Amino acid sequence: MNEVEIKELINKGESHHLEFKREDENNRDFAKTIIAFANTDGGKILIGVNDDGNICGVSNSDMVMRRIDDIAYQRCNPPITVLQEVCRIDNKEIIIVSIPKGTQRPYMTDGRFYIRASNRIREATREEILRIFQKNESIFYDELPVAKSSLDDMEYKDIYNFFNNYINIRVNENDINYFLKNFNIINQENIPTIAGLLFFGKNPQKYLKEARIVCSYISGNDISEEPADLKNITGTIPEMINNVEQFINLYIPEPHKIKDFKPELTKEIPISAIREFVINALGHRDYTINAPVRIIIFFDRIEIHSPGNLPNTVTVDKIKLGGAHVLRNSTIYNFLYKYGFVTDLGSGIRRASELIKNTIEKEIGLEQNDSEFIVIVPRK
């Protein structure tokens, strides 16, 4: 970077991607800053610049650069490779340390994980750490044990039905735990997993309060309008899928058509397509986010809101083409497949989209914002 570019950068002040530091900062603070940038979106440290943007310079640039390399390698776990350059501004040397977004996230120092939030550094929460692991496909969140839950929270009637009728395995009391562990329904310490509770729990929302669906009916087209009907749908994932369908049936009319001189009732929008979108939301949502799936029936459209960003490498365009099949919740998706709710092709949204297009001659909308993925189904 040249002198003009650096001064412009300094004038903008500290930000999500920029931090000012004096060379006399302690090693721990440097390590925290490097870790935070690597765990978030990358960034730059300008060494030799005060917090207020005044340039103070460094006394020995070679020594400072060696020190930063040592910190990035020895105090960061895993070690982080940083890029450094020396620039002279107003007859003073400053060092620009560039930290890329890490490829082995999450990183930690002194046993703690840090992230960048706006123009500051803070310790990552448990949910944020898990989300980083999940994005890097280091773990599947739905396979983690649910704290304070136990085998007493499991509905064994549903478990036996699953193995006997959907897996075609005859299990008994002597070997049931073996199968529960191998199917990630419980962990090695006999604690139910998130996926286990969501499919076989007596009351999953006792521990997973936001693993639910909020359905609302608004007679107009504006989200600010008071819902004419609002229903909180809980239970296991199979139960929620069926109960959502009942709610939607209340507000999707069946226009009369005449076929072969006989009246015929057909739904305005294929319920099977809406069901597909709901299943997709429950199967692919980010369960680290404390928010429910939301289904809103408006006068002119239906919206299905699923918490979380799209998984790595998945884009809206890939979903439209039916070419996206990256699993966020491997065990949940496996159970949906075993129960016959989904195929293993990852083409559910495209298939449902084509069904709607053929029925009402309109395209669905797909949107992604910072916190959720939204399917918008137009009505006639």
Short mmCIF file of C-alpha atoms in Angstrom, two decimals:
data_model
loop_
_atom_site.label_atom_id
_atom_site.label_comp_id
_atom_site.label_asym_id
_atom_site.label_seq_id
_atom_site.Cartn_x
_atom_site.Cartn_y
_atom_site.Cartn_z
CA MET A 1 0.00 0.00 0.00
CA ASN A 2 1.22 3.52 -0.70
CA GLU A 3 1.21 6.45 1.73
CA VAL A 4 -2.06 7.95 0.41
CA GLU A 5 -3.92 4.63 0.67
CA ILE A 6 -2.68 4.06 4.22
CA LYS A 7 -3.69 7.56 5.35
CA GLU A 8 -7.15 7.04 3.85
CA LEU A 9 -7.39 3.76 5.74
CA ILE A 10 -6.35 5.38 9.02
CA ASN A 11 -8.78 8.27 8.55
CA LYS A 12 -11.68 5.80 8.37
CA GLY A 13 -10.82 4.61 11.88
CA GLU A 14 -10.93 1.17 13.44
CA SER A 15 -13.55 -1.15 11.98
CA HIS A 16 -14.62 -4.76 11.58
CA HIS A 17 -11.51 -5.33 9.44
CA LEU A 18 -9.03 -2.84 10.91
CA GLU A 19 -7.26 -2.46 14.28
CA PHE A 20 -4.66 0.12 15.42
CA LYS A 21 -1.95 -0.91 17.89
CA ARG A 22 1.21 0.49 19.47
CA GLU A 23 4.27 -1.74 19.44
CA ASP A 24 4.28 -1.91 23.26
CA GLU A 25 1.01 -3.90 23.36
CA ASN A 26 1.52 -7.19 25.19
CA ASN A 27 1.79 -10.49 23.33
CA ARG A 28 -1.55 -11.74 24.64
CA ASP A 29 -3.44 -8.79 23.16
CA PHE A 30 -1.72 -9.22 19.81
CA ALA A 31 -2.62 -12.92 19.82
CA LYS A 32 -6.28 -12.17 20.64
CA THR A 33 -6.49 -9.71 17.75
CA ILE A 34 -4.91 -12.11 15.26
CA ILE A 35 -7.21 -14.92 16.44
CA ALA A 36 -10.30 -12.71 16.23
CA PHE A 37 -9.61 -11.67 12.64
CA ALA A 38 -8.81 -15.24 11.56
CA ASN A 39 -12.00 -16.55 13.17
CA THR A 40 -14.17 -13.90 11.52
CA ASP A 41 -13.54 -12.39 8.08
CA GLY A 42 -9.85 -11.52 8.19
CA GLY A 43 -8.43 -8.03 8.66
CA LYS A 44 -5.41 -5.80 9.17
CA ILE A 45 -3.46 -4.57 12.19
CA LEU A 46 -1.60 -1.29 11.79
CA ILE A 47 1.24 -1.33 14.32
CA GLY A 48 2.56 2.12 15.13
CA VAL A 49 -0.81 3.85 15.14
CA ASN A 50 -2.59 5.05 18.30
CA ASP A 51 -6.26 4.29 18.95
CA ASP A 52 -7.14 7.86 17.92
CA GLY A 53 -5.43 7.41 14.54
CA ASN A 54 -2.28 9.41 15.29
CA ILE A 55 0.86 7.83 13.86
CA CYS A 56 3.48 7.07 16.52
CA GLY A 57 5.60 4.63 14.50
CA VAL A 58 7.72 1.69 15.64
CA SER A 59 11.28 1.79 16.95
CA ASN A 60 12.63 -1.34 15.24
CA SER A 61 10.46 -2.77 12.46
CA ASP A 62 12.49 -5.97 12.00
CA MET A 63 12.22 -6.84 15.68
CA VAL A 64 8.47 -6.13 15.76
CA MET A 65 7.85 -8.27 12.66
CA ARG A 66 9.77 -11.21 14.13
CA ARG A 67 7.77 -10.82 17.31
CA ILE A 68 4.45 -10.87 15.41
CA ASP A 69 5.50 -13.97 13.46
CA ASP A 70 6.38 -15.71 16.75
CA ILE A 71 3.02 -14.75 18.28
CA ALA A 72 1.06 -15.97 15.23
CA TYR A 73 2.94 -19.27 15.23
CA GLN A 74 3.45 -20.01 18.93
CA ARG A 75 0.50 -18.39 20.71
CA CYS A 76 -2.21 -19.15 18.12
CA ASN A 77 -3.65 -22.64 17.87
CA PRO A 78 -3.57 -23.78 15.09
CA PRO A 79 -0.67 -21.54 13.99
CA ILE A 80 -1.65 -18.68 11.66
CA THR A 81 0.36 -17.38 8.71
CA VAL A 82 0.25 -13.58 8.51
CA LEU A 83 1.62 -11.21 5.88
CA GLN A 84 3.60 -8.15 6.98
CA GLU A 85 4.92 -5.07 5.24
CA VAL A 86 6.72 -1.96 6.46
CA CYS A 87 5.53 1.45 5.29
CA ARG A 88 6.97 4.90 6.00
CA ILE A 89 4.53 7.72 6.72
CA ASP A 90 5.54 11.19 7.91
CA ASN A 91 9.09 9.87 8.44
CA LYS A 92 7.79 7.15 10.75
CA GLU A 93 7.69 3.42 10.11
CA ILE A 94 4.49 1.46 10.64
CA ILE A 95 3.84 -2.22 10.07
CA ILE A 96 0.78 -3.54 8.27
CA VAL A 97 -0.13 -7.05 9.42
CA SER A 98 -2.64 -8.78 7.12
CA ILE A 99 -4.53 -11.70 8.65
CA PRO A 100 -6.58 -13.83 6.23
CA LYS A 101 -9.83 -15.50 7.16
CA GLY A 102 -8.64 -18.81 8.54
CA THR A 103 -8.96 -22.12 6.74
CA GLN A 104 -8.65 -24.13 9.98
CA ARG A 105 -11.16 -22.24 12.11
CA PRO A 106 -11.84 -21.92 14.94
CA TYR A 107 -8.52 -20.66 16.31
CA MET A 108 -7.78 -20.07 19.97
CA THR A 109 -5.16 -18.60 22.26
CA ASP A 110 -4.67 -19.54 25.92
CA GLY A 111 -7.58 -21.97 25.53
CA ARG A 112 -10.06 -19.25 24.49
CA PHE A 113 -11.75 -18.41 21.20
CA TYR A 114 -12.16 -14.79 20.06
CA ILE A 115 -14.08 -13.13 17.26
CA ARG A 116 -14.31 -9.65 15.77
CA ALA A 117 -17.57 -7.79 16.42
CA SER A 118 -17.78 -4.35 14.82
CA ASN A 119 -14.53 -2.61 15.86
CA ARG A 120 -13.84 -4.66 18.97
CA ILE A 121 -12.75 -8.12 20.05
CA ARG A 122 -14.77 -10.38 22.30
CA GLU A 123 -14.73 -13.97 23.43
CA ALA A 124 -16.93 -16.20 21.27
CA THR A 125 -20.00 -17.77 22.83
CA ARG A 126 -20.50 -21.53 22.84
CA GLU A 127 -23.04 -21.21 20.02
CA GLU A 128 -20.68 -19.09 17.92
CA ILE A 129 -17.84 -21.58 18.39
CA LEU A 130 -20.11 -24.44 17.36
CA ARG A 131 -21.27 -22.47 14.33
CA ILE A 132 -17.66 -21.98 13.21
CA PHE A 133 -16.95 -25.69 13.65
CA GLN A 134 -20.09 -26.44 11.69
CA LYS A 135 -19.22 -24.09 8.83
CA ASN A 136 -15.84 -25.79 8.53
CA GLU A 137 -17.62 -29.16 8.66
CA SER A 138 -15.54 -30.14 11.70
CA ILE A 139 -18.69 -31.30 13.49
CA PHE A 140 -22.37 -31.74 12.84
CA TYR A 141 -24.25 -29.76 15.44
CA ASP A 142 -27.22 -32.13 15.46
CA GLU A 143 -24.98 -34.95 16.75
CA LEU A 144 -24.06 -33.08 19.94
CA PRO A 145 -25.54 -34.19 23.28
CA VAL A 146 -28.28 -32.11 24.88
CA ALA A 147 -27.26 -30.97 28.36
CA LYS A 148 -29.46 -32.12 31.27
CA SER A 149 -31.44 -34.55 29.09
CA SER A 150 -31.46 -38.30 29.72
CA LEU A 151 -32.83 -41.57 28.40
CA ASP A 152 -36.00 -40.86 30.40
CA ASP A 153 -36.75 -38.08 27.90
CA MET A 154 -36.92 -40.54 25.00
CA GLU A 155 -40.14 -42.05 23.63
CA TYR A 156 -39.17 -45.70 23.19
CA LYS A 157 -42.40 -46.55 21.41
CA ASP A 158 -41.33 -44.30 18.54
CA ILE A 159 -37.78 -45.67 18.62
CA TYR A 160 -38.91 -49.28 18.29
CA ASN A 161 -41.34 -48.30 15.54
CA PHE A 162 -38.52 -46.58 13.65
CA PHE A 163 -36.16 -49.55 13.76
CA ASN A 164 -38.82 -52.19 13.15
CA ASN A 165 -40.78 -50.50 10.36
CA TYR A 166 -38.38 -48.08 8.67
CA ILE A 167 -34.97 -49.72 9.13
CA ASN A 168 -36.24 -53.30 9.20
CA ILE A 169 -34.14 -54.15 12.24
CA ARG A 170 -35.65 -56.07 15.12
CA VAL A 171 -34.26 -54.63 18.33
CA ASN A 172 -34.88 -55.53 21.95
CA GLU A 173 -34.07 -54.11 25.37
CA ASN A 174 -30.71 -55.86 25.46
CA ASP A 175 -29.28 -54.29 22.32
CA ILE A 176 -31.28 -51.07 21.94
CA ASN A 177 -28.51 -48.79 23.27
CA TYR A 178 -26.07 -50.22 20.73
CA PHE A 179 -28.34 -49.12 17.88
CA LEU A 180 -29.15 -45.77 19.50
CA LYS A 181 -25.45 -44.93 19.61
CA ASN A 182 -24.74 -46.11 16.08
CA PHE A 183 -27.59 -44.00 14.70
CA ASN A 184 -26.42 -40.94 16.71
CA ILE A 185 -29.66 -40.90 18.72
CA ILE A 186 -27.61 -40.90 21.93
CA ASN A 187 -23.89 -40.39 22.50
CA GLN A 188 -21.40 -42.76 24.13
CA GLU A 189 -22.43 -41.49 27.59
CA ASN A 190 -26.10 -42.36 26.89
CA ILE A 191 -27.12 -38.70 26.59
CA PRO A 192 -29.66 -37.92 23.84
CA THR A 193 -28.36 -35.91 20.90
CA ILE A 194 -30.13 -32.94 19.34
CA ALA A 195 -31.24 -35.11 16.41
CA GLY A 196 -32.29 -37.89 18.79
CA LEU A 197 -34.55 -35.60 20.81
CA LEU A 198 -36.00 -33.94 17.72
CA PHE A 199 -37.16 -37.29 16.34
CA PHE A 200 -37.71 -39.45 19.39
CA GLY A 201 -38.08 -37.12 22.37
CA LYS A 202 -41.19 -37.01 24.54
CA ASN A 203 -41.00 -33.22 24.64
CA PRO A 204 -38.08 -31.91 22.53
CA GLN A 205 -38.86 -28.26 23.26
CA LYS A 206 -38.24 -28.82 26.98
CA TYR A 207 -34.53 -28.54 26.11
CA LEU A 208 -34.60 -27.12 22.57
CA LYS A 209 -37.06 -24.28 23.05
CA GLU A 210 -36.68 -22.70 19.61
CA ALA A 211 -36.73 -25.97 17.66
CA ARG A 212 -40.34 -25.23 16.73
CA ILE A 213 -42.49 -23.66 14.03
CA VAL A 214 -44.52 -20.48 14.39
CA CYS A 215 -47.39 -20.36 11.89
CA SER A 216 -49.35 -17.18 11.30
CA TYR A 217 -52.14 -16.09 8.98
CA ILE A 218 -52.30 -12.43 7.93
CA SER A 219 -55.33 -11.40 5.89
CA GLY A 220 -53.39 -8.61 4.14
CA ASN A 221 -49.93 -8.38 2.62
CA ASP A 222 -47.96 -6.46 5.28
CA ILE A 223 -45.93 -8.17 8.00
CA SER A 224 -46.80 -5.30 10.36
CA GLU A 225 -50.46 -6.35 10.38
CA GLU A 226 -51.79 -8.22 13.40
CA PRO A 227 -52.11 -11.94 12.55
CA ALA A 228 -55.68 -13.18 12.32
CA ASP A 229 -54.43 -16.56 13.53
CA LEU A 230 -51.21 -17.62 15.22
CA LYS A 231 -50.14 -21.12 16.19
CA ASN A 232 -47.02 -22.38 17.94
CA ILE A 233 -46.24 -25.87 16.65
CA THR A 234 -44.04 -28.13 18.75
CA GLY A 235 -43.25 -31.83 19.10
CA THR A 236 -40.91 -34.07 17.15
CA ILE A 237 -39.99 -33.18 13.59
CA PRO A 238 -42.46 -35.72 12.08
CA GLU A 239 -45.22 -34.36 14.33
CA MET A 240 -44.45 -30.76 13.38
CA ILE A 241 -44.51 -31.57 9.67
CA ASN A 242 -47.99 -33.09 9.96
CA ASN A 243 -49.36 -30.32 12.21
CA VAL A 244 -48.10 -27.57 9.90
CA GLU A 245 -49.97 -29.18 7.05
CA GLN A 246 -53.20 -29.01 9.07
CA PHE A 247 -52.70 -25.28 9.70
CA ILE A 248 -51.95 -24.52 6.05
CA ASN A 249 -55.04 -26.44 4.94
CA LEU A 250 -57.18 -24.00 6.93
CA TYR A 251 -56.11 -21.02 4.83
CA ILE A 252 -55.40 -22.39 1.36
CA PRO A 253 -58.77 -22.57 -0.40
CA GLU A 254 -60.00 -25.33 -2.69
CA PRO A 255 -61.53 -23.65 -5.75
CA HIS A 256 -64.35 -25.54 -7.49
CA LYS A 257 -63.50 -26.75 -10.96
CA ILE A 258 -65.73 -28.65 -13.36
CA LYS A 259 -64.23 -31.74 -14.91
CA ASP A 260 -66.30 -34.19 -16.95
CA PHE A 261 -69.41 -32.28 -15.82
CA LYS A 262 -68.54 -32.97 -12.17
CA PRO A 263 -67.27 -30.51 -9.53
CA GLU A 264 -63.65 -31.08 -8.56
CA LEU A 265 -61.86 -29.62 -5.54
CA THR A 266 -58.17 -28.77 -5.93
CA LYS A 267 -55.95 -26.72 -3.68
CA GLU A 268 -54.98 -23.26 -4.89
CA ILE A 269 -51.34 -24.21 -4.22
CA PRO A 270 -50.13 -27.83 -4.08
CA ILE A 271 -49.84 -28.70 -0.39
CA SER A 272 -47.14 -31.24 -1.23
CA ALA A 273 -44.93 -28.38 -2.45
CA ILE A 274 -45.42 -26.35 0.74
CA ARG A 275 -44.72 -29.51 2.73
CA GLU A 276 -41.44 -29.89 0.84
CA PHE A 277 -40.39 -26.36 1.78
CA VAL A 278 -41.26 -26.98 5.44
CA ILE A 279 -39.29 -30.23 5.50
CA ASN A 280 -36.34 -28.44 3.91
CA ALA A 281 -36.51 -25.70 6.57
CA LEU A 282 -36.55 -28.21 9.44
CA GLY A 283 -33.81 -30.33 7.90
CA HIS A 284 -31.38 -27.58 6.91
CA ARG A 285 -31.99 -24.79 9.42
CA ASP A 286 -29.19 -23.67 11.74
CA TYR A 287 -30.07 -25.09 15.16
CA THR A 288 -27.36 -23.02 16.86
CA ILE A 289 -29.59 -19.97 16.31
CA ASN A 290 -32.26 -19.45 18.95
CA ALA A 291 -35.12 -18.72 16.58
CA PRO A 292 -38.04 -20.78 15.25
CA VAL A 293 -38.92 -21.64 11.69
CA ARG A 294 -41.65 -19.18 10.66
CA ILE A 295 -44.45 -19.79 8.18
CA ILE A 296 -46.51 -16.74 7.27
CA ILE A 297 -49.59 -16.99 5.06
CA PHE A 298 -50.38 -13.63 3.46
CA PHE A 299 -53.20 -12.74 1.08
CA ASP A 300 -50.82 -12.74 -1.91
CA ARG A 301 -48.05 -15.13 -0.83
CA ILE A 302 -46.74 -17.70 1.64
CA GLU A 303 -43.32 -17.23 3.25
CA ILE A 304 -41.21 -19.94 4.91
CA HIS A 305 -38.38 -18.48 7.02
CA SER A 306 -35.55 -20.82 8.03
CA PRO A 307 -32.97 -19.58 10.60
CA GLY A 308 -29.37 -19.35 9.45
CA ASN A 309 -27.24 -18.63 6.41
CA LEU A 310 -26.92 -21.18 3.64
CA PRO A 311 -24.25 -23.85 4.29
CA ASN A 312 -20.79 -23.54 2.76
CA THR A 313 -20.66 -23.47 -1.07
CA VAL A 314 -24.48 -23.41 -1.32
CA THR A 315 -25.97 -20.46 -3.20
CA VAL A 316 -29.49 -19.46 -4.17
CA ASP A 317 -28.63 -20.14 -7.83
CA LYS A 318 -27.42 -23.66 -7.04
CA ILE A 319 -30.63 -24.36 -5.13
CA LYS A 320 -32.71 -23.20 -8.09
CA LEU A 321 -30.79 -25.58 -10.34
CA GLY A 322 -31.16 -28.46 -7.91
CA GLY A 323 -27.40 -28.80 -7.59
CA ALA A 324 -27.02 -28.01 -3.88
CA HIS A 325 -26.66 -30.95 -1.53
CA VAL A 326 -24.46 -29.84 1.37
CA LEU A 327 -25.70 -31.18 4.69
CA ARG A 328 -25.73 -28.96 7.76
CA ASN A 329 -27.56 -31.54 9.89
CA SER A 330 -26.38 -34.94 8.72
CA THR A 331 -28.28 -37.10 11.22
CA ILE A 332 -31.53 -35.13 10.96
CA TYR A 333 -31.41 -35.44 7.18
CA ASN A 334 -30.68 -39.16 7.47
CA PHE A 335 -33.79 -39.65 9.63
CA LEU A 336 -35.89 -37.59 7.21
CA TYR A 337 -34.64 -39.87 4.44
CA LYS A 338 -35.34 -43.06 6.39
CA TYR A 339 -38.87 -41.86 7.16
CA GLY A 340 -39.43 -41.12 3.46
CA PHE A 341 -39.77 -37.35 3.86
CA VAL A 342 -36.88 -36.59 1.47
CA THR A 343 -34.80 -38.19 -1.27
CA ASP A 344 -31.02 -38.30 -1.16
CA LEU A 345 -30.67 -36.08 -4.24
CA GLY A 346 -31.03 -32.64 -2.66
CA SER A 347 -33.53 -31.56 -5.33
CA GLY A 348 -36.59 -31.00 -3.13
CA ILE A 349 -36.87 -27.23 -3.56
CA ARG A 350 -36.46 -27.41 -7.31
CA ARG A 351 -39.04 -30.19 -7.56
CA ALA A 352 -41.53 -28.25 -5.43
CA SER A 353 -40.81 -25.09 -7.40
CA GLU A 354 -41.61 -26.82 -10.68
CA LEU A 355 -44.85 -28.18 -9.22
CA ILE A 356 -45.97 -24.69 -8.20
CA LYS A 357 -44.96 -23.21 -11.55
CA ASN A 358 -46.98 -25.86 -13.40
CA THR A 359 -50.00 -25.26 -11.14
CA ILE A 360 -50.26 -21.47 -10.89
CA GLU A 361 -47.78 -20.41 -13.61
CA LYS A 362 -45.71 -18.33 -11.19
CA GLU A 363 -42.13 -18.61 -9.94
CA ILE A 364 -41.24 -18.92 -6.28
CA GLY A 365 -38.77 -16.49 -4.74
CA LEU A 366 -35.64 -17.49 -2.80
CA GLU A 367 -33.90 -14.95 -0.58
CA GLN A 368 -30.96 -15.03 1.82
CA ASN A 369 -30.25 -12.33 4.39
CA ASP A 370 -27.90 -12.16 7.36
CA SER A 371 -29.98 -14.39 9.60
CA GLU A 372 -32.34 -16.56 7.56
CA PHE A 373 -33.21 -18.24 4.27
CA ILE A 374 -36.65 -17.40 2.91
CA VAL A 375 -38.86 -19.19 0.40
CA ILE A 376 -41.63 -17.00 -1.04
CA VAL A 377 -44.53 -18.82 -2.68
CA PRO A 378 -46.88 -16.56 -4.70
CA ARG A 379 -50.60 -17.14 -4.56
CA LYS A 380 -53.01 -16.87 -7.47
#
